[in-house]
PDB file of C-alpha atoms in Angstrom:
ATOM      1  CA  MET A 233      81.238 284.967  55.752  1.00  0.00           C
ATOM      2  CA  ASN A 234      84.114 287.480  55.801  1.00  0.00           C
ATOM      3  CA  LYS A 235      84.726 286.711  59.480  1.00  0.00           C
ATOM      4  CA  LYS A 236      84.998 282.991  58.711  1.00  0.00           C
ATOM      5  CA  LYS A 237      87.455 283.666  55.880  1.00  0.00           C
ATOM      6  CA  THR A 238      89.492 285.941  58.104  1.00  0.00           C
ATOM      7  CA  ALA A 239      89.594 283.357  60.908  1.00  0.00           C
ATOM      8  CA  ARG A 240      90.592 280.620  58.472  1.00  0.00           C
ATOM      9  CA  ALA A 241      93.352 282.827  57.057  1.00  0.00           C
ATOM     10  CA  LEU A 242      94.651 283.544  60.544  1.00  0.00           C
ATOM     11  CA  VAL A 243      94.719 279.828  61.358  1.00  0.00           C
ATOM     12  CA  LEU A 244      96.609 279.046  58.163  1.00  0.00           C
ATOM     13  CA  LEU A 245      99.049 281.870  58.794  1.00  0.00           C
ATOM     14  CA  LEU A 246      99.680 280.682  62.348  1.00  0.00           C
ATOM     15  CA  ALA A 247     100.244 277.132  61.116  1.00  0.00           C
ATOM     16  CA  ALA A 248     102.711 278.372  58.518  1.00  0.00           C
ATOM     17  CA  VAL A 249     104.590 280.338  61.173  1.00  0.00           C
ATOM     18  CA  LEU A 250     104.795 277.275  63.441  1.00  0.00           C
ATOM     19  CA  VAL A 251     106.105 275.120  60.583  1.00  0.00           C
ATOM     20  CA  ALA A 252     108.707 277.742  59.746  1.00  0.00           C
ATOM     21  CA  VAL A 253     109.824 277.959  63.371  1.00  0.00           C
ATOM     22  CA  GLU A 254     110.179 274.170  63.590  1.00  0.00           C
ATOM     23  CA  ALA A 255     112.158 274.113  60.339  1.00  0.00           C
ATOM     24  CA  VAL A 256     114.511 276.776  61.638  1.00  0.00           C
ATOM     25  CA  ALA A 257     114.945 274.806  64.879  1.00  0.00           C
ATOM     26  CA  ILE A 258     115.809 271.667  62.909  1.00  0.00           C
ATOM     27  CA  ILE A 259     118.280 273.552  60.719  1.00  0.00           C
ATOM     28  CA  VAL A 260     119.915 275.113  63.768  1.00  0.00           C
ATOM     29  CA  ALA A 261     120.068 271.807  65.658  1.00  0.00           C
ATOM     30  CA  TRP A 262     121.403 269.729  62.741  1.00  0.00           C
ATOM     31  CA  PRO A 263     125.035 270.943  62.814  1.00  0.00           C
ATOM     32  CA  LYS A 264     125.179 270.312  66.545  1.00  0.00           C
ATOM     33  CA  GLN A 265     123.774 266.795  66.133  1.00  0.00           C
ATOM     34  CA  ALA A 266     126.144 266.101  63.245  1.00  0.00           C
ATOM     35  CA  ALA A 267     129.088 267.319  65.311  1.00  0.00           C
ATOM     36  CA  GLU A 268     127.997 265.168  68.245  1.00  0.00           C
ATOM     37  CA  ALA A 269     127.642 262.145  65.939  1.00  0.00           C
ATOM     38  CA  ALA A 270     131.090 262.779  64.431  1.00  0.00           C
ATOM     39  CA  ALA A 271     132.590 263.183  67.880  1.00  0.00           C
ATOM     40  CA  GLY A 272     130.943 259.953  68.949  1.00  0.00           C
ATOM     41  CA  ALA A 273     132.293 258.135  65.897  1.00  0.00           C
ATOM     42  CA  GLU A 274     135.766 259.541  66.543  1.00  0.00           C
ATOM     43  CA  THR A 275     135.572 258.417  70.154  1.00  0.00           C
ATOM     44  CA  ASN A 276     134.536 254.921  69.051  1.00  0.00           C
ATOM     45  CA  ASP A 277     137.421 254.795  66.562  1.00  0.00           C
ATOM     46  CA  GLN A 278     139.843 255.865  69.267  1.00  0.00           C
ATOM     47  CA  LYS A 279     138.498 253.220  71.618  1.00  0.00           C
ATOM     48  CA  ALA A 280     138.786 250.557  68.895  1.00  0.00           C
ATOM     49  CA  ALA A 281     142.364 251.643  68.108  1.00  0.00           C
ATOM     50  CA  ALA A 282     143.304 251.587  71.789  1.00  0.00           C
ATOM     51  CA  ARG A 283     141.751 248.142  72.188  1.00  0.00           C
ATOM     52  CA  LEU A 284     143.668 246.874  69.136  1.00  0.00           C
ATOM     53  CA  ASP A 285     146.937 248.282  70.502  1.00  0.00           C
ATOM     54  CA  ALA A 286     146.307 246.552  73.812  1.00  0.00           C
ATOM     55  CA  GLU A 287     145.543 243.232  72.110  1.00  0.00           C
ATOM     56  CA  THR A 288     148.680 243.533  69.950  1.00  0.00           C
ATOM     57  CA  ALA A 289     150.838 244.271  72.992  1.00  0.00           C
ATOM     58  CA  ALA A 290     149.348 241.291  74.815  1.00  0.00           C
ATOM     59  CA  LEU A 291     149.991 239.035  71.811  1.00  0.00           C
ATOM     60  CA  ARG A 292     153.608 240.177  71.554  1.00  0.00           C
ATOM     61  CA  LYS A 293     154.049 239.476  75.246  1.00  0.00           C
ATOM     62  CA  ARG A 294     152.651 235.964  74.804  1.00  0.00           C
ATOM     63  CA  ILE A 295     154.909 235.317  71.797  1.00  0.00           C
ATOM     64  CA  GLY A 296     157.884 236.603  73.763  1.00  0.00           C
ATOM     65  CA  ALA A 297     157.005 234.246  76.595  1.00  0.00           C
ATOM     66  CA  LEU A 298     156.985 231.325  74.146  1.00  0.00           C
ATOM     67  CA  ALA A 299     160.447 232.150  72.775  1.00  0.00           C
ATOM     68  CA  PRO A 300     163.130 229.776  74.070  1.00  0.00           C
ATOM     69  CA  LYS A 301     165.233 231.139  76.890  1.00  0.00           C
ATOM     70  CA  ALA A 302     168.163 228.943  75.870  1.00  0.00           C
ATOM     71  CA  ALA A 303     170.254 229.221  72.719  1.00  0.00           C
ATOM     72  CA  HIS A 304     168.288 228.657  69.516  1.00  0.00           C
ATOM     73  CA  ILE A 305     168.842 229.055  65.800  1.00  0.00           C
ATOM     74  CA  ILE A 306     166.592 230.895  63.358  1.00  0.00           C
ATOM     75  CA  ILE A 307     167.112 230.405  59.615  1.00  0.00           C
ATOM     76  CA  ASP A 308     165.460 232.532  56.940  1.00  0.00           C
ATOM     77  CA  SER A 309     165.759 230.234  53.924  1.00  0.00           C
ATOM     78  CA  ALA A 310     164.467 232.866  51.508  1.00  0.00           C
ATOM     79  CA  ARG A 311     167.037 235.480  52.531  1.00  0.00           C
ATOM     80  CA  ASN A 312     169.779 232.952  53.320  1.00  0.00           C
ATOM     81  CA  THR A 313     170.447 234.249  56.812  1.00  0.00           C
ATOM     82  CA  LEU A 314     171.017 232.479  60.126  1.00  0.00           C
ATOM     83  CA  THR A 315     170.556 234.079  63.537  1.00  0.00           C
ATOM     84  CA  LEU A 316     171.818 232.572  66.767  1.00  0.00           C
ATOM     85  CA  LYS A 317     169.947 233.858  69.812  1.00  0.00           C
ATOM     86  CA  THR A 318     169.851 233.243  73.531  1.00  0.00           C
ATOM     87  CA  GLY A 319     166.450 234.363  74.719  1.00  0.00           C
ATOM     88  CA  LYS A 320     165.972 237.711  72.996  1.00  0.00           C
ATOM     89  CA  GLU A 321     169.698 238.432  72.742  1.00  0.00           C
ATOM     90  CA  VAL A 322     171.165 238.154  69.237  1.00  0.00           C
ATOM     91  CA  ARG A 323     174.550 236.478  69.550  1.00  0.00           C
ATOM     92  CA  LEU A 324     175.386 235.982  65.892  1.00  0.00           C
ATOM     93  CA  GLN A 325     174.009 236.759  62.454  1.00  0.00           C
ATOM     94  CA  ALA A 326     175.445 234.931  59.465  1.00  0.00           C
ATOM     95  CA  VAL A 327     174.997 234.814  55.723  1.00  0.00           C
ATOM     96  CA  VAL A 328     174.371 231.210  54.663  1.00  0.00           C
ATOM     97  CA  SER A 329     173.251 229.179  51.676  1.00  0.00           C
ATOM     98  CA  CYS A 330     170.020 227.169  51.669  1.00  0.00           C
ATOM     99  CA  GLY A 331     168.271 224.866  49.215  1.00  0.00           C
ATOM    100  CA  SER A 332     168.165 225.757  45.523  1.00  0.00           C
ATOM    101  CA  GLY A 333     164.671 224.409  44.942  1.00  0.00           C
ATOM    102  CA  SER A 334     165.903 222.621  41.820  1.00  0.00           C
ATOM    103  CA  ILE A 335     164.464 219.264  40.783  1.00  0.00           C
ATOM    104  CA  LEU A 336     166.377 216.113  39.851  1.00  0.00           C
ATOM    105  CA  GLU A 337     164.646 213.162  38.227  1.00  0.00           C
ATOM    106  CA  GLU A 338     166.178 209.723  38.084  1.00  0.00           C
ATOM    107  CA  PRO A 339     166.501 208.317  34.556  1.00  0.00           C
ATOM    108  CA  GLY A 340     163.393 206.279  33.931  1.00  0.00           C
ATOM    109  CA  GLY A 341     161.370 208.524  36.229  1.00  0.00           C
ATOM    110  CA  LYS A 342     161.504 206.182  39.204  1.00  0.00           C
ATOM    111  CA  ARG A 343     162.481 208.839  41.745  1.00  0.00           C
ATOM    112  CA  THR A 344     162.423 212.617  41.952  1.00  0.00           C
ATOM    113  CA  TRP A 345     164.233 214.915  44.368  1.00  0.00           C
ATOM    114  CA  ILE A 346     163.390 218.537  45.144  1.00  0.00           C
ATOM    115  CA  PHE A 347     166.337 220.297  46.736  1.00  0.00           C
ATOM    116  CA  ASP A 348     164.603 222.553  49.250  1.00  0.00           C
ATOM    117  CA  THR A 349     165.638 223.305  52.807  1.00  0.00           C
ATOM    118  CA  PRO A 350     162.818 221.978  55.001  1.00  0.00           C
ATOM    119  CA  ARG A 351     160.765 224.548  56.900  1.00  0.00           C
ATOM    120  CA  GLY A 352     159.457 224.182  60.414  1.00  0.00           C
ATOM    121  CA  GLU A 353     160.711 223.558  63.935  1.00  0.00           C
ATOM    122  CA  PHE A 354     163.612 221.154  64.408  1.00  0.00           C
ATOM    123  CA  GLN A 355     166.323 220.444  66.940  1.00  0.00           C
ATOM    124  CA  VAL A 356     169.976 219.542  66.837  1.00  0.00           C
ATOM    125  CA  LYS A 357     170.152 215.746  66.818  1.00  0.00           C
ATOM    126  CA  SER A 358     173.863 215.252  66.232  1.00  0.00           C
ATOM    127  CA  LYS A 359     177.142 217.182  66.427  1.00  0.00           C
ATOM    128  CA  VAL A 360     180.099 215.981  64.388  1.00  0.00           C
ATOM    129  CA  VAL A 361     183.685 217.227  64.223  1.00  0.00           C
ATOM    130  CA  ASP A 362     185.470 216.740  60.876  1.00  0.00           C
ATOM    131  CA  PRO A 363     182.382 215.189  59.267  1.00  0.00           C
ATOM    132  CA  THR A 364     182.565 212.841  56.310  1.00  0.00           C
ATOM    133  CA  TRP A 365     179.842 213.096  53.706  1.00  0.00           C
ATOM    134  CA  VAL A 366     177.994 209.885  52.958  1.00  0.00           C
ATOM    135  CA  LYS A 367     176.893 210.594  49.403  1.00  0.00           C
ATOM    136  CA  PRO A 368     173.237 209.687  48.771  1.00  0.00           C
ATOM    137  CA  ASP A 369     171.934 208.169  45.536  1.00  0.00           C
ATOM    138  CA  TRP A 370     170.998 211.519  44.032  1.00  0.00           C
ATOM    139  CA  ALA A 371     174.613 212.735  44.236  1.00  0.00           C
ATOM    140  CA  PHE A 372     175.737 209.973  41.872  1.00  0.00           C
ATOM    141  CA  ILE A 373     172.742 210.423  39.575  1.00  0.00           C
ATOM    142  CA  GLU A 374     173.460 214.147  39.395  1.00  0.00           C
ATOM    143  CA  GLU A 375     177.063 213.389  38.390  1.00  0.00           C
ATOM    144  CA  GLY A 376     175.923 210.839  35.838  1.00  0.00           C
ATOM    145  CA  LYS A 377     177.615 208.019  37.709  1.00  0.00           C
ATOM    146  CA  GLU A 378     176.454 204.557  38.654  1.00  0.00           C
ATOM    147  CA  ILE A 379     175.142 204.208  42.193  1.00  0.00           C
ATOM    148  CA  PRO A 380     177.747 202.211  44.165  1.00  0.00           C
ATOM    149  CA  LYS A 381     176.902 199.051  46.022  1.00  0.00           C
ATOM    150  CA  LYS A 382     179.610 199.420  48.666  1.00  0.00           C
ATOM    151  CA  GLN A 383     179.151 201.894  51.517  1.00  0.00           C
ATOM    152  CA  GLU A 384     182.805 202.938  51.508  1.00  0.00           C
ATOM    153  CA  GLU A 385     182.430 204.131  47.928  1.00  0.00           C
ATOM    154  CA  ARG A 386     179.942 206.721  49.154  1.00  0.00           C
ATOM    155  CA  LEU A 387     182.297 208.360  51.657  1.00  0.00           C
ATOM    156  CA  GLU A 388     183.803 211.732  50.802  1.00  0.00           C
ATOM    157  CA  ALA A 389     185.868 213.651  53.358  1.00  0.00           C
ATOM    158  CA  GLY A 390     186.635 217.350  53.512  1.00  0.00           C
ATOM    159  CA  VAL A 391     183.553 218.759  51.776  1.00  0.00           C
ATOM    160  CA  LEU A 392     181.399 219.567  54.826  1.00  0.00           C
ATOM    161  CA  GLY A 393     183.866 221.783  56.673  1.00  0.00           C
ATOM    162  CA  ASP A 394     185.126 221.334  60.214  1.00  0.00           C
ATOM    163  CA  TYR A 395     181.751 220.836  61.902  1.00  0.00           C
ATOM    164  CA  ALA A 396     178.253 219.596  61.169  1.00  0.00           C
ATOM    165  CA  LEU A 397     175.006 219.783  63.133  1.00  0.00           C
ATOM    166  CA  GLY A 398     172.372 217.295  62.013  1.00  0.00           C
ATOM    167  CA  PHE A 399     168.692 218.106  62.400  1.00  0.00           C
ATOM    168  CA  GLY A 400     167.066 215.035  60.866  1.00  0.00           C
ATOM    169  CA  ASP A 401     166.379 213.251  57.556  1.00  0.00           C
ATOM    170  CA  GLY A 402     169.950 213.753  56.351  1.00  0.00           C
ATOM    171  CA  TYR A 403     169.897 217.552  56.690  1.00  0.00           C
ATOM    172  CA  PHE A 404     172.831 219.367  58.300  1.00  0.00           C
ATOM    173  CA  ILE A 405     174.144 222.789  59.124  1.00  0.00           C
ATOM    174  CA  HIS A 406     177.728 222.449  57.911  1.00  0.00           C
ATOM    175  CA  GLY A 407     180.706 224.200  56.342  1.00  0.00           C
ATOM    176  CA  THR A 408     181.441 224.794  52.685  1.00  0.00           C
ATOM    177  CA  LEU A 409     184.240 224.795  50.148  1.00  0.00           C
ATOM    178  CA  TYR A 410     182.444 227.528  48.245  1.00  0.00           C
ATOM    179  CA  SER A 411     182.296 230.515  50.586  1.00  0.00           C
ATOM    180  CA  ARG A 412     181.927 232.849  47.590  1.00  0.00           C
ATOM    181  CA  LEU A 413     178.446 231.376  47.064  1.00  0.00           C
ATOM    182  CA  LEU A 414     177.198 232.178  50.568  1.00  0.00           C
ATOM    183  CA  GLY A 415     174.030 234.231  50.361  1.00  0.00           C
ATOM    184  CA  ARG A 416     172.768 232.279  47.362  1.00  0.00           C
ATOM    185  CA  SER A 417     170.249 229.442  47.258  1.00  0.00           C
ATOM    186  CA  VAL A 418     172.523 226.744  45.857  1.00  0.00           C
ATOM    187  CA  THR A 419     172.449 223.725  48.191  1.00  0.00           C
ATOM    188  CA  HIS A 420     170.664 220.410  48.016  1.00  0.00           C
ATOM    189  CA  GLY A 421     168.759 221.262  51.209  1.00  0.00           C
ATOM    190  CA  CYS A 422     171.459 221.547  53.851  1.00  0.00           C
ATOM    191  CA  VAL A 423     172.487 224.899  55.296  1.00  0.00           C
ATOM    192  CA  ARG A 424     176.035 225.943  54.419  1.00  0.00           C
ATOM    193  CA  VAL A 425     177.838 228.316  56.773  1.00  0.00           C
ATOM    194  CA  GLY A 426     181.225 230.059  56.683  1.00  0.00           C
ATOM    195  CA  ASP A 427     184.020 228.626  58.828  1.00  0.00           C
ATOM    196  CA  LYS A 428     184.117 231.278  61.567  1.00  0.00           C
ATOM    197  CA  ASP A 429     180.338 231.453  62.003  1.00  0.00           C
ATOM    198  CA  LEU A 430     180.025 227.661  61.905  1.00  0.00           C
ATOM    199  CA  LYS A 431     182.510 227.269  64.759  1.00  0.00           C
ATOM    200  CA  ALA A 432     180.582 229.769  66.909  1.00  0.00           C
ATOM    201  CA  ILE A 433     177.275 228.026  66.174  1.00  0.00           C
ATOM    202  CA  PHE A 434     178.751 224.596  66.899  1.00  0.00           C
ATOM    203  CA  GLN A 435     180.149 225.754  70.245  1.00  0.00           C
ATOM    204  CA  ALA A 436     176.888 227.447  71.284  1.00  0.00           C
ATOM    205  CA  ALA A 437     174.514 224.657  70.262  1.00  0.00           C
ATOM    206  CA  SER A 438     173.855 221.470  72.179  1.00  0.00           C
ATOM    207  CA  ILE A 439     171.925 218.329  71.401  1.00  0.00           C
ATOM    208  CA  GLY A 440     168.308 219.438  71.573  1.00  0.00           C
ATOM    209  CA  THR A 441     168.958 223.082  70.637  1.00  0.00           C
ATOM    210  CA  ARG A 442     165.921 224.342  68.740  1.00  0.00           C
ATOM    211  CA  ILE A 443     166.185 225.271  65.069  1.00  0.00           C
ATOM    212  CA  TYR A 444     163.437 227.326  63.443  1.00  0.00           C
ATOM    213  CA  ILE A 445     163.457 227.459  59.644  1.00  0.00           C
ATOM    214  CA  TYR A 446     161.069 229.503  57.538  1.00  0.00           C
TER     215      TYR A 446
END
């Protein structure tokens, strides 16, 4: 009986020793495994970052390839700035005035105008020296005047500066009598430019020159 108890005790002791050895092995191995896992995660992060950098560089290259090689005009209507570029070269940067965003409603509520500068891609459709403003209906309503029936009563010279570049729907890049207001959003949608900058833009632009407004 004593021999059986002794044998059983030895077996249990041996089992306990084996369990302890395995536990120690696990404890010793864990930091190494954790370090390897961390290193692997770091490597994956580095690979992901490198891949993202490569994709970004490729995208910039594609965008650069899409940029016009000829002269083009970029207008930031929120900051009231105009940039004239040829390819990637900046030829001129000007402070301008864009749409006020104000709203005018015709008495009786028949028509409403929102005086924003349109956003999007446009092109120069007309170039005019010494332009004459053909006042639209809203100009008379804003002044509290009756809308004239004769076309000649709508004509007003000298208010658009020396040059005007039309880009559709009655919108123009033109001069201003109020240069002190450049940099402010005060227009009815057109883009007002100072005399010197306007002349440079007019000379550089041709019919079809792209205009990007955002």
